[in-house]
mmCIF file of C-alpha atoms (C1' of nucleotides) in Angstrom:
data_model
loop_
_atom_site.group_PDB
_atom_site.id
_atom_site.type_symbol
_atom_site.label_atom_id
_atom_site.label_comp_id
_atom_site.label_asym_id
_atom_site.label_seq_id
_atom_site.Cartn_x
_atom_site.Cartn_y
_atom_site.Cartn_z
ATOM 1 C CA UNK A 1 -120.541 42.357 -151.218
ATOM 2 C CA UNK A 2 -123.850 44.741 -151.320
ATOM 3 C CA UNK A 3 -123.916 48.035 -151.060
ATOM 4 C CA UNK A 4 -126.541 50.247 -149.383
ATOM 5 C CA UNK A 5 -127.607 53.108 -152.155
ATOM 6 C CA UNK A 6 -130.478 54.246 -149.529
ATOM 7 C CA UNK A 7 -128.775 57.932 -149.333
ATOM 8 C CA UNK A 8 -129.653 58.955 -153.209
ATOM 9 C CA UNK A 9 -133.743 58.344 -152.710
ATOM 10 C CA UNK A 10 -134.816 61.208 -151.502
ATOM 11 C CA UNK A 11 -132.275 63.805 -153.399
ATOM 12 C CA UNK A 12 -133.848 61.633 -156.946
ATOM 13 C CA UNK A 13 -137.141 61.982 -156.097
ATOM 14 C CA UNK A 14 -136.636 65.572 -155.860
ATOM 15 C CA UNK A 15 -134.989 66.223 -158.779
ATOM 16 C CA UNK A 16 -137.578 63.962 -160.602
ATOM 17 C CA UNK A 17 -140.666 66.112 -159.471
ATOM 18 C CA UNK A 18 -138.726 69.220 -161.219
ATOM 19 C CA UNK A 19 -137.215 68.271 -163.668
ATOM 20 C CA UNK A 20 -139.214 64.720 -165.406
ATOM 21 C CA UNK A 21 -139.033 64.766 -169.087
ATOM 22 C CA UNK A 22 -142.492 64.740 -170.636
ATOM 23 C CA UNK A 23 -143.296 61.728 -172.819
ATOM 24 C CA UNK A 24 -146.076 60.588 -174.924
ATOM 25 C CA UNK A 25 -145.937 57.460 -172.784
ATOM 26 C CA UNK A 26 -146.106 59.412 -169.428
ATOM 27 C CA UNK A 27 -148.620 60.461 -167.438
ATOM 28 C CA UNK A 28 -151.194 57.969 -168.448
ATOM 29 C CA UNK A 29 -152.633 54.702 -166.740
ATOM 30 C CA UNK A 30 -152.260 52.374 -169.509
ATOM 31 C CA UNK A 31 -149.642 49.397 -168.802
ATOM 32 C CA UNK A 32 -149.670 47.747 -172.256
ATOM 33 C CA UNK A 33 -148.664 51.552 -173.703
ATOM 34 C CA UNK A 34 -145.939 51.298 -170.734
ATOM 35 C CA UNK A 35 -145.407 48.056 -172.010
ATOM 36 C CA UNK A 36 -145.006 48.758 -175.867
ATOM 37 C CA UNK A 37 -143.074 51.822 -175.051
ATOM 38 C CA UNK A 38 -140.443 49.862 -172.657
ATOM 39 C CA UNK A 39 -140.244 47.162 -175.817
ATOM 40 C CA UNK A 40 -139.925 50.054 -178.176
ATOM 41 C CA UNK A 41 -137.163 51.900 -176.022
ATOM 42 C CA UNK A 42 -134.608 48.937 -175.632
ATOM 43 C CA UNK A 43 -131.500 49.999 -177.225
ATOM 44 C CA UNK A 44 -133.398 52.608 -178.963
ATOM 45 C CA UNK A 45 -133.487 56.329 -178.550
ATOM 46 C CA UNK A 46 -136.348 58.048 -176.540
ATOM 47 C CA UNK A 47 -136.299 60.467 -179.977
ATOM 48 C CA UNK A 48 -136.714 57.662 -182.083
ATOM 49 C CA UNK A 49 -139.370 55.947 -180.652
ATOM 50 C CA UNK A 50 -141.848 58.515 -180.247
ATOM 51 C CA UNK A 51 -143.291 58.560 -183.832
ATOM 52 C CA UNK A 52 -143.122 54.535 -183.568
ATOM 53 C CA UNK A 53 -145.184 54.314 -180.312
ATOM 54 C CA UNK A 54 -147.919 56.802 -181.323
ATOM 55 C CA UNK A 55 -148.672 54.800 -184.703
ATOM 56 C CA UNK A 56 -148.438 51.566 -183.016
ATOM 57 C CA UNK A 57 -150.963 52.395 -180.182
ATOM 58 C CA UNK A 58 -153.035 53.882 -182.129
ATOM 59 C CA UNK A 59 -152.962 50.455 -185.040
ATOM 60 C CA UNK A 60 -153.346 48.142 -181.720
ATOM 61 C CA UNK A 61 -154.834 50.150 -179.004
ATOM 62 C CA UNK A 62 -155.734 46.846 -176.689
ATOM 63 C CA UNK A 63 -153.675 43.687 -176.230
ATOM 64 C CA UNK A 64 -156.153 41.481 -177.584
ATOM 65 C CA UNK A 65 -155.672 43.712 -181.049
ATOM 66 C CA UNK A 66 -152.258 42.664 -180.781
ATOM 67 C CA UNK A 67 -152.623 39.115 -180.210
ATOM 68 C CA UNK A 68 -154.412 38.850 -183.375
ATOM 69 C CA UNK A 69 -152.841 41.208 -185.831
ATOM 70 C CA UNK A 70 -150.956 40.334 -188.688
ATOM 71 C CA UNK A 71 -147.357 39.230 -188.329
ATOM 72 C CA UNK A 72 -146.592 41.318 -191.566
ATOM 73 C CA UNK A 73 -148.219 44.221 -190.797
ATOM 74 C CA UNK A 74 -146.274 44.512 -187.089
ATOM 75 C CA UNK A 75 -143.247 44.676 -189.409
ATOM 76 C CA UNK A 76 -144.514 47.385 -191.311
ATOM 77 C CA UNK A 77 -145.289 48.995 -188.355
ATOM 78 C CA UNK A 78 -141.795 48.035 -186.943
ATOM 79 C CA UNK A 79 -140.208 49.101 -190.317
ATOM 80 C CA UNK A 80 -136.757 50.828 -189.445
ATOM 81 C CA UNK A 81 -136.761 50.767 -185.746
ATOM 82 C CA UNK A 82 -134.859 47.944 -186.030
ATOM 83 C CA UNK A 83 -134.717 44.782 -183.656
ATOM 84 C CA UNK A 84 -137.483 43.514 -185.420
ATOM 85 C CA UNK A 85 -137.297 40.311 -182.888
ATOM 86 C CA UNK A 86 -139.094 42.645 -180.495
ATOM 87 C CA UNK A 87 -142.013 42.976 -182.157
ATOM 88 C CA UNK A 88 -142.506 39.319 -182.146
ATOM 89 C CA UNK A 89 -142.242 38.486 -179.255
ATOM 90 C CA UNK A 90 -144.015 41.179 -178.292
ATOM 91 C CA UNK A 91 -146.789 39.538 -180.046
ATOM 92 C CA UNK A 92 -146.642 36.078 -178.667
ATOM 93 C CA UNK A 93 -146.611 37.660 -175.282
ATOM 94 C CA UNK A 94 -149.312 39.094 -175.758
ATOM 95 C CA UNK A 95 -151.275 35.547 -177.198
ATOM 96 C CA UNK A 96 -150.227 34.712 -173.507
ATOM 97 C CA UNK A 97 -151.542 37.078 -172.014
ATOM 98 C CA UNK A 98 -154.946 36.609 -173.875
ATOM 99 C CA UNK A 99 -154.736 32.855 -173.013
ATOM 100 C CA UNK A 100 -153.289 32.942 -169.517
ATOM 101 C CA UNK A 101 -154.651 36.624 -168.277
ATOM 102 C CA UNK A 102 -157.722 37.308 -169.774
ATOM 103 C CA UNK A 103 -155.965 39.945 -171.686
ATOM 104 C CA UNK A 104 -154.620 42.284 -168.695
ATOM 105 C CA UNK A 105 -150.728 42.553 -168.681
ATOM 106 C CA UNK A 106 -150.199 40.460 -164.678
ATOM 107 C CA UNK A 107 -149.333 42.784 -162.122
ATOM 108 C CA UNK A 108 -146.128 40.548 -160.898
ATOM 109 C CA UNK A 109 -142.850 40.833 -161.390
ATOM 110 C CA UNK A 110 -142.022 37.296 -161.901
ATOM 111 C CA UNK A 111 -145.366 36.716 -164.196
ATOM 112 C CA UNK A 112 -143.684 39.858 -166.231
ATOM 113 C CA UNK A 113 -140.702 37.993 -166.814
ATOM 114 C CA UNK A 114 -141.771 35.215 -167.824
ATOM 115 C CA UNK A 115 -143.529 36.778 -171.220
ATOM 116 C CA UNK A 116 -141.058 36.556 -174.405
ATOM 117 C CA UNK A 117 -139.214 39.503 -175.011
ATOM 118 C CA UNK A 118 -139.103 40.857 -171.070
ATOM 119 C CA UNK A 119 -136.243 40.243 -169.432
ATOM 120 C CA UNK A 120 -135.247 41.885 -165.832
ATOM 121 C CA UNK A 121 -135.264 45.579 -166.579
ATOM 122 C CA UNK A 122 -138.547 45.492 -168.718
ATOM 123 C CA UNK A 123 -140.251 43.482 -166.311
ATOM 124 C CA UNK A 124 -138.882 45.921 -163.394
ATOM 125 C CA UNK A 125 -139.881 49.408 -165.391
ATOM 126 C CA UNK A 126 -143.610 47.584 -166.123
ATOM 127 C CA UNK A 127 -144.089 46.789 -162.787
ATOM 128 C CA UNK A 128 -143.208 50.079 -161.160
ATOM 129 C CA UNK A 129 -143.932 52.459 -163.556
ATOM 130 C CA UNK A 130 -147.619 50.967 -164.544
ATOM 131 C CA UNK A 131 -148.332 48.853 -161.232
ATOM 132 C CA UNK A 132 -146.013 50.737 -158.773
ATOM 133 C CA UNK A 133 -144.927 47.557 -157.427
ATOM 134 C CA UNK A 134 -141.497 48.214 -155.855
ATOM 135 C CA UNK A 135 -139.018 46.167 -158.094
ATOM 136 C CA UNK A 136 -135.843 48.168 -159.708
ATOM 137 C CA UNK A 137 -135.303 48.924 -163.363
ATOM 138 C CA UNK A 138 -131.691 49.024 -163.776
ATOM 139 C CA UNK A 139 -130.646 50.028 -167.568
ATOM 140 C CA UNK A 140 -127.542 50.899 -169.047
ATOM 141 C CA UNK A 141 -128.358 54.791 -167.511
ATOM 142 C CA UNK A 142 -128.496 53.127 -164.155
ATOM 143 C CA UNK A 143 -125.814 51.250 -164.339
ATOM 144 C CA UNK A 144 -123.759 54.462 -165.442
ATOM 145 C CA UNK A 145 -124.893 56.668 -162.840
ATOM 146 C CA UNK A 146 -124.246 54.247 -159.908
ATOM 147 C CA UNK A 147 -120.931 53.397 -161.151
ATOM 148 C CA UNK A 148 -119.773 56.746 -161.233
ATOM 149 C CA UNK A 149 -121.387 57.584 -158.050
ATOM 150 C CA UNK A 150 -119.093 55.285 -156.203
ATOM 151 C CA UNK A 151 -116.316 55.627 -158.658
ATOM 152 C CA UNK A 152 -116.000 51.830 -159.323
ATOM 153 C CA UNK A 153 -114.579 50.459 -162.018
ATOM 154 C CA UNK A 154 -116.770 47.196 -162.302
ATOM 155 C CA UNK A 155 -117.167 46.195 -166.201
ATOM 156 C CA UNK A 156 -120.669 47.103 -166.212
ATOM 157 C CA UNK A 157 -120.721 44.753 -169.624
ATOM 158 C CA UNK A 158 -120.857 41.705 -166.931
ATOM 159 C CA UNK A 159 -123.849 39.673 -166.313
ATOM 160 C CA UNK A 160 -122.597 39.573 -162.753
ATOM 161 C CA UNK A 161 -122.395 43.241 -162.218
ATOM 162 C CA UNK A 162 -126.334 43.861 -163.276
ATOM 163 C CA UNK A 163 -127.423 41.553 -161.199
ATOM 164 C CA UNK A 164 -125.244 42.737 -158.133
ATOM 165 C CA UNK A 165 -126.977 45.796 -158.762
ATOM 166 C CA UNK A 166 -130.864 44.506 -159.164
ATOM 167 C CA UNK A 167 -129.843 43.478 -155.872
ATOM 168 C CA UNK A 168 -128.937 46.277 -154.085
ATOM 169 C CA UNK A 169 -131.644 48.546 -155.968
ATOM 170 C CA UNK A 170 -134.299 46.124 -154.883
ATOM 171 C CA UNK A 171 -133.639 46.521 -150.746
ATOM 172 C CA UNK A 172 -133.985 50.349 -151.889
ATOM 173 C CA UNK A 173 -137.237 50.840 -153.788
ATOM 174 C CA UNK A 174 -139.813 52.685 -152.098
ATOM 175 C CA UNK A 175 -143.223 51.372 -151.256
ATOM 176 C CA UNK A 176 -145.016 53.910 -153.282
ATOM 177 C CA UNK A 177 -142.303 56.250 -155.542
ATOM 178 C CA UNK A 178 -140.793 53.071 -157.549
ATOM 179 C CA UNK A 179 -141.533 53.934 -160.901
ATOM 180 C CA UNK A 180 -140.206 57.127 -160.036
ATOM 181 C CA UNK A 181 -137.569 56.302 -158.735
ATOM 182 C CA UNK A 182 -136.174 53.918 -161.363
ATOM 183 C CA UNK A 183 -137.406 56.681 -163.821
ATOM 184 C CA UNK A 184 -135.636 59.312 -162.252
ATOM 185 C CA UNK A 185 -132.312 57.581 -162.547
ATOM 186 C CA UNK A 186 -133.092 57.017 -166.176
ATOM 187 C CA UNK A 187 -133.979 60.812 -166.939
ATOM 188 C CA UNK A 188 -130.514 61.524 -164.659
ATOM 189 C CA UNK A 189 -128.708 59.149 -167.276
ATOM 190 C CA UNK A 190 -130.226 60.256 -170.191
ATOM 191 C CA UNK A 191 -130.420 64.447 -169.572
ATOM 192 C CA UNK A 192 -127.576 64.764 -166.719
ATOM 193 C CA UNK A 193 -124.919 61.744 -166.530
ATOM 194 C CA UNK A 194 -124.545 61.295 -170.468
ATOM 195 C CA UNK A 195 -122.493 58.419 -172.064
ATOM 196 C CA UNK A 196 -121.031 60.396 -174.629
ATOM 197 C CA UNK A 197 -119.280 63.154 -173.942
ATOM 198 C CA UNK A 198 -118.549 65.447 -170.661
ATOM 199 C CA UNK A 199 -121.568 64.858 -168.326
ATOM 200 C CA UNK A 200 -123.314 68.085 -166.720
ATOM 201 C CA UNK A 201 -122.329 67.057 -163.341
ATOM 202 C CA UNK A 202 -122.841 70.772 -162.382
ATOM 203 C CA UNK A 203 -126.899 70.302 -162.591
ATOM 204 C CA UNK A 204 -126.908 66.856 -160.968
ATOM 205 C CA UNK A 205 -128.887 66.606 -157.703
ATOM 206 C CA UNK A 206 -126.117 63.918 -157.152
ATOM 207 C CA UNK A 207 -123.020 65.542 -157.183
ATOM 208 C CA UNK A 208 -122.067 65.989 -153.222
ATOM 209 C CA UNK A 209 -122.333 62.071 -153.786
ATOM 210 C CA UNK A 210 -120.506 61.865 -156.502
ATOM 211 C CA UNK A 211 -117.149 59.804 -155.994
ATOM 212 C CA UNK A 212 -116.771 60.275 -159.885
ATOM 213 C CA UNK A 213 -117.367 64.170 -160.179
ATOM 214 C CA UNK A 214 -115.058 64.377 -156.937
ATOM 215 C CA UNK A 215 -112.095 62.803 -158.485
ATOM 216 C CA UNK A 216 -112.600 63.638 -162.227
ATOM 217 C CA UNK A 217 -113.028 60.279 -162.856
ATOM 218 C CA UNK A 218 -116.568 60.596 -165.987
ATOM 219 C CA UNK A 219 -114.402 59.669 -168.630
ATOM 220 C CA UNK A 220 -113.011 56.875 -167.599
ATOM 221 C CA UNK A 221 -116.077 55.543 -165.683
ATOM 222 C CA UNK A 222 -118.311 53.037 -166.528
ATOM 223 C CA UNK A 223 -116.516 50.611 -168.220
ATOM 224 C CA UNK A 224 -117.363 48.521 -170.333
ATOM 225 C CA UNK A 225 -115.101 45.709 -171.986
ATOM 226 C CA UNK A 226 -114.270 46.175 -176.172
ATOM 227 C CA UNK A 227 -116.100 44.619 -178.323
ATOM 228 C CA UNK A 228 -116.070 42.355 -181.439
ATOM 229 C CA UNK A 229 -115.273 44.392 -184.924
ATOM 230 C CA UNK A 230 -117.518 43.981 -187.351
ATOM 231 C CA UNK A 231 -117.002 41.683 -190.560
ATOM 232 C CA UNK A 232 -117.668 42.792 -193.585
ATOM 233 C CA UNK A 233 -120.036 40.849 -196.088
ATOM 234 C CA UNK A 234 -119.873 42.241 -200.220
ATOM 235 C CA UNK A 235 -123.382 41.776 -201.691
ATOM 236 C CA UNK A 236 -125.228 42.147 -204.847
ATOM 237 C CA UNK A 237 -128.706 43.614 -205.317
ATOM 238 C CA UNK A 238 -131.152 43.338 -207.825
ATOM 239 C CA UNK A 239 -134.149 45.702 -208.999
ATOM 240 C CA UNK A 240 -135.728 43.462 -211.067
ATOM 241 C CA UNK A 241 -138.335 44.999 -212.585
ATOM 242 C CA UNK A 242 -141.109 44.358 -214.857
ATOM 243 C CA UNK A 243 -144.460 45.193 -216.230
ATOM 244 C CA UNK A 244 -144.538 48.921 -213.351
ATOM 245 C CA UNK A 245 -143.899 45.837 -210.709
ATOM 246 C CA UNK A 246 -140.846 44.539 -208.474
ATOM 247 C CA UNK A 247 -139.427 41.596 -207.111
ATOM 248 C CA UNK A 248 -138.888 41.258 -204.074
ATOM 249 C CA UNK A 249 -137.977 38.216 -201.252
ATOM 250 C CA UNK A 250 -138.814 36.980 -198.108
ATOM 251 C CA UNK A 251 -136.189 36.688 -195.994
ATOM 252 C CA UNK A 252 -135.838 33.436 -193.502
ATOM 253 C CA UNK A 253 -137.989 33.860 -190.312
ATOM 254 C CA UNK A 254 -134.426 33.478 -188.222
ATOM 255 C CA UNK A 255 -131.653 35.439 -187.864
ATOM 256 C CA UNK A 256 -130.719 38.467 -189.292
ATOM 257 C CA UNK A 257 -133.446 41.134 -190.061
ATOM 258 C CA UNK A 258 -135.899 37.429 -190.102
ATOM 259 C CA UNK A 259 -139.011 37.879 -191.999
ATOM 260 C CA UNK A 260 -138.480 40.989 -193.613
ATOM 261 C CA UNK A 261 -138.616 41.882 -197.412
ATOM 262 C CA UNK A 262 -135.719 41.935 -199.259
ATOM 263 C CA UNK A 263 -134.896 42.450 -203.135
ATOM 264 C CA UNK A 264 -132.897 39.580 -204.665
ATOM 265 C CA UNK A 265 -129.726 39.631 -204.337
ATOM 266 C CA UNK A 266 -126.312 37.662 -203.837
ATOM 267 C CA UNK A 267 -123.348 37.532 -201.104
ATOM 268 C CA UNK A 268 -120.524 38.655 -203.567
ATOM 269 C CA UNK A 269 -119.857 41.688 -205.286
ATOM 270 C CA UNK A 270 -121.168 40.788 -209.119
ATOM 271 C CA UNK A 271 -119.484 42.228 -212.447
ATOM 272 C CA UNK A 272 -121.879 43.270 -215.448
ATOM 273 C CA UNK A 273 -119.800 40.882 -217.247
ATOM 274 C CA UNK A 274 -120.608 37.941 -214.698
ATOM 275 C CA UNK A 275 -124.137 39.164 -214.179
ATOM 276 C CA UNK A 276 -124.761 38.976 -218.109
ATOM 277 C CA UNK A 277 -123.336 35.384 -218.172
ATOM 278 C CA UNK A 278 -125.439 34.245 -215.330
ATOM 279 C CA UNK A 279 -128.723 35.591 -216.941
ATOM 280 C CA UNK A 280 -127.362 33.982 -220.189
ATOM 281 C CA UNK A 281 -126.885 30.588 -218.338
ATOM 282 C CA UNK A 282 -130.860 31.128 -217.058
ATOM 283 C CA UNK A 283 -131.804 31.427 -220.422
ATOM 284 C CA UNK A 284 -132.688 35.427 -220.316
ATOM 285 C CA UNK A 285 -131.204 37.557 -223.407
ATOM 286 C CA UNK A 286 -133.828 40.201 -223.556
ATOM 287 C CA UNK A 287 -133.178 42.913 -220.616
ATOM 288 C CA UNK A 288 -132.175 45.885 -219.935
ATOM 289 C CA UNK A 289 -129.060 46.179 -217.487
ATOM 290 C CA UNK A 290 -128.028 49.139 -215.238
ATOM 291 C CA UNK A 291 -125.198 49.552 -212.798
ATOM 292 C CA UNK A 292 -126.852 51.195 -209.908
ATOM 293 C CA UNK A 293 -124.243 52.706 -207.488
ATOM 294 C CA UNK A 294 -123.168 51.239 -204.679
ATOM 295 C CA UNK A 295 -124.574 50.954 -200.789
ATOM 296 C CA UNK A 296 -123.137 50.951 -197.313
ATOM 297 C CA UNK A 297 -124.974 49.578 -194.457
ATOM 298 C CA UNK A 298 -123.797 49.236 -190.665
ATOM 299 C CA UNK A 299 -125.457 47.022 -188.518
ATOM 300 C CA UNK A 300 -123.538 46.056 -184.756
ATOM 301 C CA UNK A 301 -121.492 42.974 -185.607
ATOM 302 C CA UNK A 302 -121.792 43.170 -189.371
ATOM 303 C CA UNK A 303 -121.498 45.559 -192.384
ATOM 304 C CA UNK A 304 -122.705 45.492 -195.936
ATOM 305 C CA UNK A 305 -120.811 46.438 -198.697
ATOM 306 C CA UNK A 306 -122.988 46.601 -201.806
ATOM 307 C CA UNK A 307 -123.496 47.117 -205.406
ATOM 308 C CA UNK A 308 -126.713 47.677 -207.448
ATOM 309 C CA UNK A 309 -128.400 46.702 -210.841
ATOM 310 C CA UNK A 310 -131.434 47.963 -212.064
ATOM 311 C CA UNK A 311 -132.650 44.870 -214.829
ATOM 312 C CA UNK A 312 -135.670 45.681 -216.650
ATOM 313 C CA UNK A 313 -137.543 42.549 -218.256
ATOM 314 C CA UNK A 314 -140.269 42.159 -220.657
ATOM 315 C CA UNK A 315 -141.622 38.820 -218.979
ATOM 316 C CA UNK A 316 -141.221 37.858 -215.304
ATOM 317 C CA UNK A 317 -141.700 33.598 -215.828
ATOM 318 C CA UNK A 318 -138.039 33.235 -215.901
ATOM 319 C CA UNK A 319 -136.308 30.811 -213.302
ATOM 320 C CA UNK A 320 -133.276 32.064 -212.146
ATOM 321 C CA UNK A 321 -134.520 33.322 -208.325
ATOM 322 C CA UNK A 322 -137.154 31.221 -206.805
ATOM 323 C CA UNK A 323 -139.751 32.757 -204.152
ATOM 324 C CA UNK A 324 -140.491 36.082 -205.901
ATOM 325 C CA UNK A 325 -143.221 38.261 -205.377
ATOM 326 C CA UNK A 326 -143.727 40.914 -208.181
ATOM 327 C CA UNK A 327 -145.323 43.863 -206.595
ATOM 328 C CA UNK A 328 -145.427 47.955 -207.258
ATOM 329 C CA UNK A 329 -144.000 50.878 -205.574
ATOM 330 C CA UNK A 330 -147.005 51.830 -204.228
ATOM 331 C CA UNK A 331 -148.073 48.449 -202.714
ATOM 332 C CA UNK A 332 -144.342 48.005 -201.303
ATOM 333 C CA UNK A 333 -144.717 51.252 -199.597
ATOM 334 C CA UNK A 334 -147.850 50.631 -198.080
ATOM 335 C CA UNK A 335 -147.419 46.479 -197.282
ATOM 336 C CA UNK A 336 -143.795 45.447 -197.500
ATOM 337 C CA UNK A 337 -141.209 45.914 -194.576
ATOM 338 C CA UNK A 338 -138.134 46.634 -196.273
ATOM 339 C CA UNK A 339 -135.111 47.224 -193.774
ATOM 340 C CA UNK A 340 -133.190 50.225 -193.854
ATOM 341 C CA UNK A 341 -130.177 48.553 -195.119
ATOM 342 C CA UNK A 342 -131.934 48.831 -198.472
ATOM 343 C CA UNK A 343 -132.277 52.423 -198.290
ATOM 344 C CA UNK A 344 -129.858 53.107 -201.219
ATOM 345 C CA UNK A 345 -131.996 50.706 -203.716
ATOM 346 C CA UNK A 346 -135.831 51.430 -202.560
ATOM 347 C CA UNK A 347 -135.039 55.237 -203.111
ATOM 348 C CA UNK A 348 -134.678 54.621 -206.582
ATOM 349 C CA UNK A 349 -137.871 52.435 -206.845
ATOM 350 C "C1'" DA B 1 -119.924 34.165 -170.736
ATOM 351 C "C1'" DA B 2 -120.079 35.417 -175.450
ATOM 352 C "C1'" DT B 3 -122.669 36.364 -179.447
ATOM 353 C "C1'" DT B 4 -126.497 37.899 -182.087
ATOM 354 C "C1'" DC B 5 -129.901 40.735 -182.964
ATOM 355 C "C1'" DG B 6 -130.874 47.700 -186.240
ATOM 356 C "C1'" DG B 7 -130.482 51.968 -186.805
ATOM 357 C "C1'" DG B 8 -129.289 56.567 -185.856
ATOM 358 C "C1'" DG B 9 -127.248 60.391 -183.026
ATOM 359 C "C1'" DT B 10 -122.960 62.290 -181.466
ATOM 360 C "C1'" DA B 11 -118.156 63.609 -180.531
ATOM 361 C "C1'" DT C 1 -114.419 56.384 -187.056
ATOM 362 C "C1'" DA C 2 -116.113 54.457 -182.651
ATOM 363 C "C1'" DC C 3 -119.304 54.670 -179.146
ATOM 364 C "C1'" DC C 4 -123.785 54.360 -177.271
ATOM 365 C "C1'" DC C 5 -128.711 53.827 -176.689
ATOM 366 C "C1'" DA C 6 -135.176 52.724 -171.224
ATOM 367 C "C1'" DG C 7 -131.802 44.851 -173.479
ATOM 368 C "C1'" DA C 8 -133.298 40.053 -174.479
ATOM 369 C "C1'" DA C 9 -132.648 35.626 -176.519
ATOM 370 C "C1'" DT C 10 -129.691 32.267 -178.048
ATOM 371 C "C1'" DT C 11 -125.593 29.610 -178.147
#
DNA sequence: AATTCGGGGTA
DNA sequence: TACCCAGAATT
């Protein structure tokens, strides 16, 4: 069952001539900054990202920069934006595109897709915004305003339902105005037909269209299927310290927040008196222990629940942790990619 | 189809 | 709190 969305071009690509929000990523005829800024902006905040993409472009300004940078220092540059997968496959797309494409991002749709990390709506908002080729972008701001422009109730959580609506976006993308287009329904989503909270439906160019605004309908449509609550993990961290220098610990390269810097620590919530017989059993008596206070950390499907000591030793050739680097504040700040679930602990470096 | 990947803004 | 954000990869 398609549907025919012709009738909203023209009223869109009105309002988008007005009313366009100026971005740092705008207005220029770059595609890799389209192409860092679309990687950048998945499930991220158009606030967010803006201090993020300016410090990245200017660290990589060419593809072939990124291809060969350092994996660690993509972190650092990465450091707190979070969905620090992104980055890397951002990188080994771009080794392809070096190898296959002589270093210029392809200007096709399917080519697009089939780099790591771009999946139908980054390949679609690449290829119309930077190459104007008429493919659709559809987002979670899409998917919002359509629903509630035809007031259906479709889950728009389902596979099925995106891809019903690539679909019918695609047989209505103008030759020239695609980027646009798909743009202006973004900047409707994001400015006009907010998620949270009573949309403006008085300033949408959309609202004589609106099955939605006509029967009231914006807070129960889109909808979108519960999801999972989050389990709760208790953990222990360490601030070893020694000698003006820190330890800290790679994590694994999969999984969660892979190949970033940790401190030590352990999945239960420690005791002094069990921490003091542990470092007995490694054969350390001579520290100095502190109970630093405890840490909360949120992530989607998973919280932390932490506690804190500060131990200060006079040697660091002890053997209780293996894989330590012993570094100082000042080199962390500058090399290491700590997440921001450490925030409570590396503010009292 | 369901889950896993961060972090912050907002009501 | 709970929800959401210019989603993609993995299971």
């Amino acid at each position: 069952m398609s549907t025919d969305y012709g009738f909203i071009v023209n009223d869109l690509l009105d309002w988008y001539d007005k009313n366009a929000r100026e971005l740092p990523w705008r207005n220029q005829s770059n595609p890799y900054f389209t192409w860092v800024s679309e990687i950048m902006l998945q499930q991220t905040r158009v606030e967010a990202v803006k201090g993020y993409f300016a410090r990245f472009v200017k660290a990589f300004p060419t593809i072939k920069d990124l291809a060969t940078a350092d994996p660690d220092q993509l972190l650092k540059l990465w450091e707190g934006l979070g969905y620090y997968n992104r980055v890397r496959n951002m990188q080994k797309a771009a080794i392809t595109v070096v190898e296959q494409y002589n270093g210029e991002l392809p200007r096709d749709y399917h080519a697009l897709l089939k780099l790591s990390g771009i999946g139908t709506y980054t390949a679609g908002a690449i290829a119309s915004i930077a190459y104007q080729i008429p493919v659709p972008a559809v987002d979670g701001n899409v998917l919002r305003v359509i629903k509630r422009l035809t007031g259906s109730y479709d889950d728009i959580t389902l596979p099925k339902v995106k891809k019903e609506l690539e679909e019918d976006m695609l047989k209505i993308m103008p030759a020239k105005h695609s980027g646009d287009l798909n743009q202006a329904l973004m900047d409707l989503g994001a400015t006009i037909c907010i998620p949270n909270g009573k949309p403006n439906c008085e300033q949408c160019p959309l609202n004589k269209k609106c099955k939605a605004f006509q029967k009231n309908l914006t807070d129960e449509i889109p909808v979108k299927s519960s999801k999972k609550k989050r389990t709760i993990e208790e953990k222990t961290i360490f601030l070893l310290e020694c000698n003006g220098k820190y330890a800290l610990h790679k994590r694994f390269d999969k999984g969660l927040l892979a190949g970033l810097w940790e401190f030590p620590n352990m999945n239960e919530a420690l005791s002094i008196e069990k921490l003091e017989s542990i470092l007995s059993e490694h054969g350390i008596h001579e520290y100095e222990l502190e109970l630093l206070g405890p840490g909360k950390h949120i992530f989607s499907h998973v919280q932390w629940h932490m506690i804190g000591y500060r131990i200060h030793l006079p040697k660091h050739d002890f053997e209780w942790m293996e894989d330590l680097v012993w570094v100082t504040k000042d080199t962390i700040a500058k090399e290491y990619a700590i997440p921001t679930a450490f925030k409570a602990y590396t503010s009292q470096l």
